[in-house]
Coordinates of C-alpha atoms in Angstrom, one line a residue:
Chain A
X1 CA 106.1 116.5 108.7
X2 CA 105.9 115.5 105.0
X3 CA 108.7 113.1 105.5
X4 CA 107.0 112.1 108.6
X5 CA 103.7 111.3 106.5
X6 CA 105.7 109.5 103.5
X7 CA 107.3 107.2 105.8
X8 CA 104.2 106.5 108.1
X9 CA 102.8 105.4 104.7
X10 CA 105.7 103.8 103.1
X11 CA 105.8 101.2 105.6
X12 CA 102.1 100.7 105.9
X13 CA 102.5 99.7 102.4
X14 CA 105.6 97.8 102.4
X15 CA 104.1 95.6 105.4
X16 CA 101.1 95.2 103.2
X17 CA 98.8 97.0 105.6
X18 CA 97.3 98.8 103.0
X19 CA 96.6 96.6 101.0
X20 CA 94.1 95.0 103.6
X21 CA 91.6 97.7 102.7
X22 CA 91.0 97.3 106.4
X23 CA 90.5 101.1 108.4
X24 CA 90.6 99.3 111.6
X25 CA 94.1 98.0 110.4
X26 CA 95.1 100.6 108.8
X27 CA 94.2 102.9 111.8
X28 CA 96.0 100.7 113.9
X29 CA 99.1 100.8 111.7
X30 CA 99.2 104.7 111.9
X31 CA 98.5 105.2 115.3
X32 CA 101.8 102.7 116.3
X33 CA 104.0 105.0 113.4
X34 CA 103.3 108.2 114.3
X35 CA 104.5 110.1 117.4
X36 CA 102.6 111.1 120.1
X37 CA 101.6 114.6 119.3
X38 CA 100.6 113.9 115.8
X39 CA 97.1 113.1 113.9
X40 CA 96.6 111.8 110.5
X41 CA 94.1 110.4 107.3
X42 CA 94.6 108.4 104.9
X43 CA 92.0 107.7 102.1
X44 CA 92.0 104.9 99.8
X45 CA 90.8 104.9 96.5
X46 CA 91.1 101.8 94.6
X47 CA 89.4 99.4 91.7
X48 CA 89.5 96.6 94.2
X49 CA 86.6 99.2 96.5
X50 CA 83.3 100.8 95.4
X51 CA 83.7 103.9 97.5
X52 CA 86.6 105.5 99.1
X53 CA 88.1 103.9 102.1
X54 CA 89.3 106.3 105.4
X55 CA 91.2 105.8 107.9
X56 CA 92.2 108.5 110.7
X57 CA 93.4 109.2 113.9
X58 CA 91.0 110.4 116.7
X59 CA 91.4 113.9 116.6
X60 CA 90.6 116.0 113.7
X61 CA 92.7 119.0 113.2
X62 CA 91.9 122.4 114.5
X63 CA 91.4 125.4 112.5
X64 CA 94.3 126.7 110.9
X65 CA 96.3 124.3 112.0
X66 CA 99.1 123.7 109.2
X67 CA 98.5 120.4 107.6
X68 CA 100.9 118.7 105.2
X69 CA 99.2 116.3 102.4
X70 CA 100.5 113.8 99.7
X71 CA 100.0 110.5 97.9
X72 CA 101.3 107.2 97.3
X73 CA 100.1 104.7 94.4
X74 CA 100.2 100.8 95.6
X75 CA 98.2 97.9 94.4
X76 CA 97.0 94.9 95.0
X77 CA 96.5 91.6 93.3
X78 CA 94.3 88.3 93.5
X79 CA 95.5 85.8 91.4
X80 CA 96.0 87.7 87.4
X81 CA 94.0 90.4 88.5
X82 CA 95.6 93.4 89.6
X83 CA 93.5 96.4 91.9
X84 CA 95.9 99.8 91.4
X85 CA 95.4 102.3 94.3
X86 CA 95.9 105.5 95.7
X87 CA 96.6 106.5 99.0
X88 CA 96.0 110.5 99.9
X89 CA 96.9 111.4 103.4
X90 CA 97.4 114.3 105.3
X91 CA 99.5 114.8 108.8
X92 CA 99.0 117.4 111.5
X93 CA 100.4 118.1 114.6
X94 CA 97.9 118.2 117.1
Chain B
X1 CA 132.0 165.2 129.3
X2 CA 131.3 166.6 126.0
X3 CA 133.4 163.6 124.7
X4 CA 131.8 161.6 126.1
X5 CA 127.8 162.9 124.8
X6 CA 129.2 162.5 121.8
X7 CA 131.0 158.9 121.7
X8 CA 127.7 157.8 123.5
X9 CA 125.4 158.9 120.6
X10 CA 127.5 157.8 118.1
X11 CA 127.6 154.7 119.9
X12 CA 123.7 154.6 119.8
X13 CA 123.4 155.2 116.6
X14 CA 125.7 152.5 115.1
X15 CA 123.9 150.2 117.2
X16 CA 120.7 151.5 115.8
X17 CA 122.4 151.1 112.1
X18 CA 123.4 147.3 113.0
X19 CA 120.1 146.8 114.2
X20 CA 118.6 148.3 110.8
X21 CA 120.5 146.0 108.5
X22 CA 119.9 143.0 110.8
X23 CA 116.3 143.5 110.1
X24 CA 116.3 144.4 106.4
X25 CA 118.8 140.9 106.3
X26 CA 116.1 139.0 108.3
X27 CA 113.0 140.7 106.4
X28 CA 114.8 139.7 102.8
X29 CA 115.9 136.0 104.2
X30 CA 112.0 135.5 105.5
X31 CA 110.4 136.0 101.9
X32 CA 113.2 133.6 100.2
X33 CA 112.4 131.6 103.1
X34 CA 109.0 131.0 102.3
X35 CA 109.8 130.3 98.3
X36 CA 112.7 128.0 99.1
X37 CA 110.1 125.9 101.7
X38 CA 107.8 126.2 98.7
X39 CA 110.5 124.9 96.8
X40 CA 111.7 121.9 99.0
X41 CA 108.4 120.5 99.7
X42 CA 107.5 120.6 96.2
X43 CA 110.5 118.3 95.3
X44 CA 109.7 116.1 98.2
X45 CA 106.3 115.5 96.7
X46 CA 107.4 114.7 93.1
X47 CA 109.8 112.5 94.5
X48 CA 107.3 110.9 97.2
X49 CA 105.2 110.3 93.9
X50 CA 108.1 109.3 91.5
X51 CA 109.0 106.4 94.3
X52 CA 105.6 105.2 94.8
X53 CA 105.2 104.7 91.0
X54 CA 108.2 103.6 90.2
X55 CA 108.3 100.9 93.2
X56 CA 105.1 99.7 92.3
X57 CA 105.5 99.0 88.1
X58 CA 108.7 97.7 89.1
X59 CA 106.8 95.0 91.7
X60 CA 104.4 94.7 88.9
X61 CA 106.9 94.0 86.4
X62 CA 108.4 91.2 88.4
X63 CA 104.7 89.8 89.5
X64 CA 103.5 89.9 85.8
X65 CA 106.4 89.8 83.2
X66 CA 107.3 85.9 83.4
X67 CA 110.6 86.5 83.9
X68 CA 113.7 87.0 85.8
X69 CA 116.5 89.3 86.0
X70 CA 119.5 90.4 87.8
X71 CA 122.5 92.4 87.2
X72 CA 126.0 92.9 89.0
X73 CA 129.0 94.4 88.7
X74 CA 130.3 91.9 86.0
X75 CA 126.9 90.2 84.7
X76 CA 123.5 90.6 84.2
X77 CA 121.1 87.4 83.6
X78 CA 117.9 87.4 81.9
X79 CA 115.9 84.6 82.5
X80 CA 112.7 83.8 80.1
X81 CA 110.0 81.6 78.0
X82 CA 110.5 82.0 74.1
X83 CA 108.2 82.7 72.5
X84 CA 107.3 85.1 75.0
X85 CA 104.0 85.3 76.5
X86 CA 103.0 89.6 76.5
X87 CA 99.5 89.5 77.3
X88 CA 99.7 88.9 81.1
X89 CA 102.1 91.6 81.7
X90 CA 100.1 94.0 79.1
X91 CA 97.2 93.8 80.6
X92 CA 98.3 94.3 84.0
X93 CA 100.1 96.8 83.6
X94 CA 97.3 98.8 81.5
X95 CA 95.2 98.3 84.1
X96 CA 97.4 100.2 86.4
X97 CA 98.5 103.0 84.0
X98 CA 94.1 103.6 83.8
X99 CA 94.3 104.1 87.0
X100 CA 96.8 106.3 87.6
X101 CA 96.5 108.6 84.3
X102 CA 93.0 109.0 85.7
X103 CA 94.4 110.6 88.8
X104 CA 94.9 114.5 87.5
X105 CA 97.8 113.7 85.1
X106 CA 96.7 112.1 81.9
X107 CA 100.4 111.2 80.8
X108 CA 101.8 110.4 84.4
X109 CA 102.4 106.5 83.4
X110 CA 103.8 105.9 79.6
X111 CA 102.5 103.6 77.5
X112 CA 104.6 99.6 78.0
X113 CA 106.8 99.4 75.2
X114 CA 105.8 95.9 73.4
X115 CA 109.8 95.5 72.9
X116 CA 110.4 95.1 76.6
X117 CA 113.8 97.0 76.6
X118 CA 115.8 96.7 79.7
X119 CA 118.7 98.2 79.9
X120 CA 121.8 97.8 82.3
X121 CA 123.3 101.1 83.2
X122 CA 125.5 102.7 83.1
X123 CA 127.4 100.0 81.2
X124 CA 124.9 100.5 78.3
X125 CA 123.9 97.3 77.7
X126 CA 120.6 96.4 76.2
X127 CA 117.9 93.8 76.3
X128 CA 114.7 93.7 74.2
X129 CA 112.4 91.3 73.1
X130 CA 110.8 91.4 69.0
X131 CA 107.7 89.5 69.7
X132 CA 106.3 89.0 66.2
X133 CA 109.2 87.2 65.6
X134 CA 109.8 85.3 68.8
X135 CA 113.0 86.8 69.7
X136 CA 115.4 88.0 72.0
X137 CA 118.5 90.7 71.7
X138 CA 121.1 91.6 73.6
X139 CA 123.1 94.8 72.4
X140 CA 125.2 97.8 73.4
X141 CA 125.2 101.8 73.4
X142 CA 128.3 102.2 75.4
X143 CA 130.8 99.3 76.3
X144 CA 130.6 96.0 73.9
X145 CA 129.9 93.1 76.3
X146 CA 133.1 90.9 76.9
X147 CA 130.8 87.4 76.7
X148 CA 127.8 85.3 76.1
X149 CA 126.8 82.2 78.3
X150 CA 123.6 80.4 77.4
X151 CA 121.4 78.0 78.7
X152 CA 118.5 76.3 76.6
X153 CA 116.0 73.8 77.6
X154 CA 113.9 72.0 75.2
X155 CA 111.4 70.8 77.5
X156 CA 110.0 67.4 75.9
X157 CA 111.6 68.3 72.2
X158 CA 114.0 66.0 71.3
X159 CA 117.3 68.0 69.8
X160 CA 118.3 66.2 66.6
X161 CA 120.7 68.8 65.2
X162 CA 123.6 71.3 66.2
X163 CA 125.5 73.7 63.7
X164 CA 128.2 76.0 64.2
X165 CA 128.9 78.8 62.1
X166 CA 131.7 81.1 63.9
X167 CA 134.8 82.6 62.8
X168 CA 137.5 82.2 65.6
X169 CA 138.6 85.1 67.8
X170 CA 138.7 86.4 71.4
X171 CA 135.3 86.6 72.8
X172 CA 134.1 83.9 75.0
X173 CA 130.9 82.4 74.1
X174 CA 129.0 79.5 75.8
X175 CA 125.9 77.6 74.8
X176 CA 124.4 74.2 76.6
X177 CA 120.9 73.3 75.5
X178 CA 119.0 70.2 76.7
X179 CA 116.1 68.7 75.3
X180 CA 114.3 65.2 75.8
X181 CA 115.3 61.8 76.1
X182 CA 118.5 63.2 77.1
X183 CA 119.2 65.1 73.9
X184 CA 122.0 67.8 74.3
X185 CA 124.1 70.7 72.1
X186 CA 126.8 72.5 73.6
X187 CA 129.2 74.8 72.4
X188 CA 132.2 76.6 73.7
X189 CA 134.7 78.8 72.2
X190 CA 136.6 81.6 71.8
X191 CA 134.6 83.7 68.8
X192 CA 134.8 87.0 66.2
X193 CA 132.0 89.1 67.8
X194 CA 132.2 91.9 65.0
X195 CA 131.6 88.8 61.7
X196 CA 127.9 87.3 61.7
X197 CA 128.2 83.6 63.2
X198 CA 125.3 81.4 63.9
X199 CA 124.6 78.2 66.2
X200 CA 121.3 76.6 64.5
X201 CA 119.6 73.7 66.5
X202 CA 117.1 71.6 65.5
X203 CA 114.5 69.6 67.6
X204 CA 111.3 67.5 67.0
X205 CA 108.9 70.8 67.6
X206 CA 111.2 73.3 65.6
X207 CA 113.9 74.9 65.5
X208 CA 115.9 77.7 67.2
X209 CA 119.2 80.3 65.8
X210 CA 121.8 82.1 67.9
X211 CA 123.3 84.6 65.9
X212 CA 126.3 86.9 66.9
X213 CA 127.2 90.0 64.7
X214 CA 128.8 93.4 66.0
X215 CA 128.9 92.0 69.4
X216 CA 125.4 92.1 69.9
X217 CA 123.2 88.6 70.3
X218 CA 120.2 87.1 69.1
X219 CA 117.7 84.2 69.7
X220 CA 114.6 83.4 67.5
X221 CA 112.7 80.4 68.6
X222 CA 110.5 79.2 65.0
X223 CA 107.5 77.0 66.0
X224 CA 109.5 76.0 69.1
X225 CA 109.3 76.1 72.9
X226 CA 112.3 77.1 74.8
X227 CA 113.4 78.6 78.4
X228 CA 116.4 81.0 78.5
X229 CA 119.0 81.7 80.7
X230 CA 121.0 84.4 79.2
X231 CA 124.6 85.6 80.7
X232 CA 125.9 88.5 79.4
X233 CA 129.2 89.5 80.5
X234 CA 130.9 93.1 80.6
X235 CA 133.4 95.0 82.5
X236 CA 131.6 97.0 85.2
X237 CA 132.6 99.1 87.9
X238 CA 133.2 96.6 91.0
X239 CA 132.5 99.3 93.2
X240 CA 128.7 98.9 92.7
X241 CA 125.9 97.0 91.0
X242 CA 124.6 97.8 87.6
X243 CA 120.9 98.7 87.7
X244 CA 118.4 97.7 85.4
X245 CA 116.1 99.4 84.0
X246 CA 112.6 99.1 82.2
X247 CA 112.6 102.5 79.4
X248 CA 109.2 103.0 79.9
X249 CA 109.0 106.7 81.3
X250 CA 106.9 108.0 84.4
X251 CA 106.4 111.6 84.2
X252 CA 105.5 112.9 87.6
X253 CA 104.0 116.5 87.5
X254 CA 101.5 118.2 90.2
X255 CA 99.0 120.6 88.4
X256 CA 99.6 124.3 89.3
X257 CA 103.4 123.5 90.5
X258 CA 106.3 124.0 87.7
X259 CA 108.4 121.2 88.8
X260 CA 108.1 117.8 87.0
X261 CA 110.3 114.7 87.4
X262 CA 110.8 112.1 84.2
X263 CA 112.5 108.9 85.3
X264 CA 112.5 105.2 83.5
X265 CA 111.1 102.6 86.3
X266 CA 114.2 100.9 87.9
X267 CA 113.8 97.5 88.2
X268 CA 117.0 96.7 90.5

């Protein structure tokens, strides 16, 4: 599942999804990556935002569910100015 | 039949013993188990973390650092403004390192090194840049380089000199530079690479040396403008690419776990 997650986030960022700062996008993104049975958040914090950004599936995971988490740094740049950024996201299987 | 009671509970009982030591095996596995998943997805997340920082410094690099650079099997090229221009890299790249040394690990992202050094591995050759006095070097740790090729552009300066200093040998060296109204110097021969030698050129906006001693090169650009192309070649492996890479280390630790990954940030 943690490989699952990476990739799923890999590509959002290599595609430049992330770096929209768009949940609808973002949302979009995950939900065409990940398989069926599967739900996941990512949250975004960054320079370029004043407050954290979230994106996530539908469904939230049940209780004791076992969840898998990591992070990925990324940033963005307008002209000379460059926004670093975090992505934390967490997989479950639903 | 009383064979036969006692083959049959001897029977059950080595069964029950196979069964035993299957379940000790499984009960001693199952507690590994746990500490080697513990183990695997620890690495996984270093290394998740490793890549993301290293990908993105390197992208930054390239974005930021004014120049260009590529390395192969048989040459790496280095492509750049002397003097060089720090500030837009430096302060990108502090930006970032804020950022992520904010994050939980204070020391995840090393400081930039102001010398740039890039090196090719694993032939061991190394570039770095002395920016208080507007140079460039090229130098070894493992295999001496094999040649030099380089390219100089004046922009508008006109070149009004060209001066040789080599002793003769067996390593190839190459330099064209072009400046205004047509101006030129060229140079191409076959050079000692151990015995200092110098090319100075002079131009309407200053002047600029290339200097080879112990096989390693420099350029210093005094009070003038110039773009680089630097060639360097070696003897690589043609089996696979060099890889360059920028010695500024990332040191990827997650609090509470002991394993810790320090890598430089590949650049290709």
């Amino acid at each position: 599942m943690l490989r699952l997650a990476s990739d799923v986030v890999t590509v959002l960022d290599a595609d430049g999804t992330l770096k929209t700062f768009d949940s609808v996008q973002i949302k979009s993104g995950m939900i065409s990556l990940l398989p069926e049975n599967y739900g996941m958040r990512i949250t975004i914090n960054s320079t370029y935002l004043t407050k954290p950004l979230i994106a996530e599936t539908d469904t939230a995971p049940l209780e004791k569910k076992f969840i898998v988490s990591g992070k990925r740094f990324f940033y963005a740049s307008s002209g000379t100015v460059v926004y670093p950024s975090l992505a934390s996201f967490e997989v479950w299987q639903e | 039949m009383k064979k036969k009671g006692i083959f049959f509970t001897l029977g059950l009982t080595l069964f029950a013993f196979v069964i035993l030591a299957l379940s000790l095996n499984y009960a001693k596995n199952s507690s590994s188990y746990d500490l080697k998943f513990l183990e695997l997805s620890t690495a996984g997340r270093i290394y998740d973390l490793d890549q993301s920082l290293e990908n993105s410094l390197a992208s930054l690099f390239s974005d930021f650092s004014s120049m260009t650079y590529t390395a192969s099997s048989s040459e790496a090229i280095f492509q750049y403004n002397l003097p060089y221009n720090f500030t837009r890299l430096n302060q990108s790249y502090q930006t970032f390192r804020q950022f992520a040394n904010s994050q939980g690990n204070p020391n995840l992202v090393s400081p930039l090194q102001n010398n740039l050094s890039i090196s090719v591995q694993p032939m061991g050759i190394l570039f770095w840049q002395n920016l208080s006095r507007n140079s460039s070097h090229i130098s070894y740790t493992i295999n001496p380089p094999t040649s030099y090729s380089i390219d100089l552009n004046f922009f508008e300066a006109n070149i009004t000199s060209c001066t040789p200093s080599f002793s003769s040998g067996n390593f190839s060296l190459g330099v064209f530079a072009v400046g205004g109204n047509g101006s030129s110097c060229s140079y191409n021969s076959s050079i000692n690479p151990v015995s200092l030698g110098s090319l100075q050129i002079g131009s309407t906006k200053g002047s600029f040396t290339l200097q080879v001693s112990n096989y390693s090169l420099s350029l210093i650009a005094t009070n003038s403008s110039v773009a680089v192309t630097s060639r360097v070649g070696y003897n690589g492996n043609p089996s696979f690419l060099e890889t360059l890479e920028l010695l500024t280390p990332i040191n990827v630790s997650i609090p509470g776990l002991i394993a810790s990954k320090i890598s430089p940030i590949r650049l290709s």
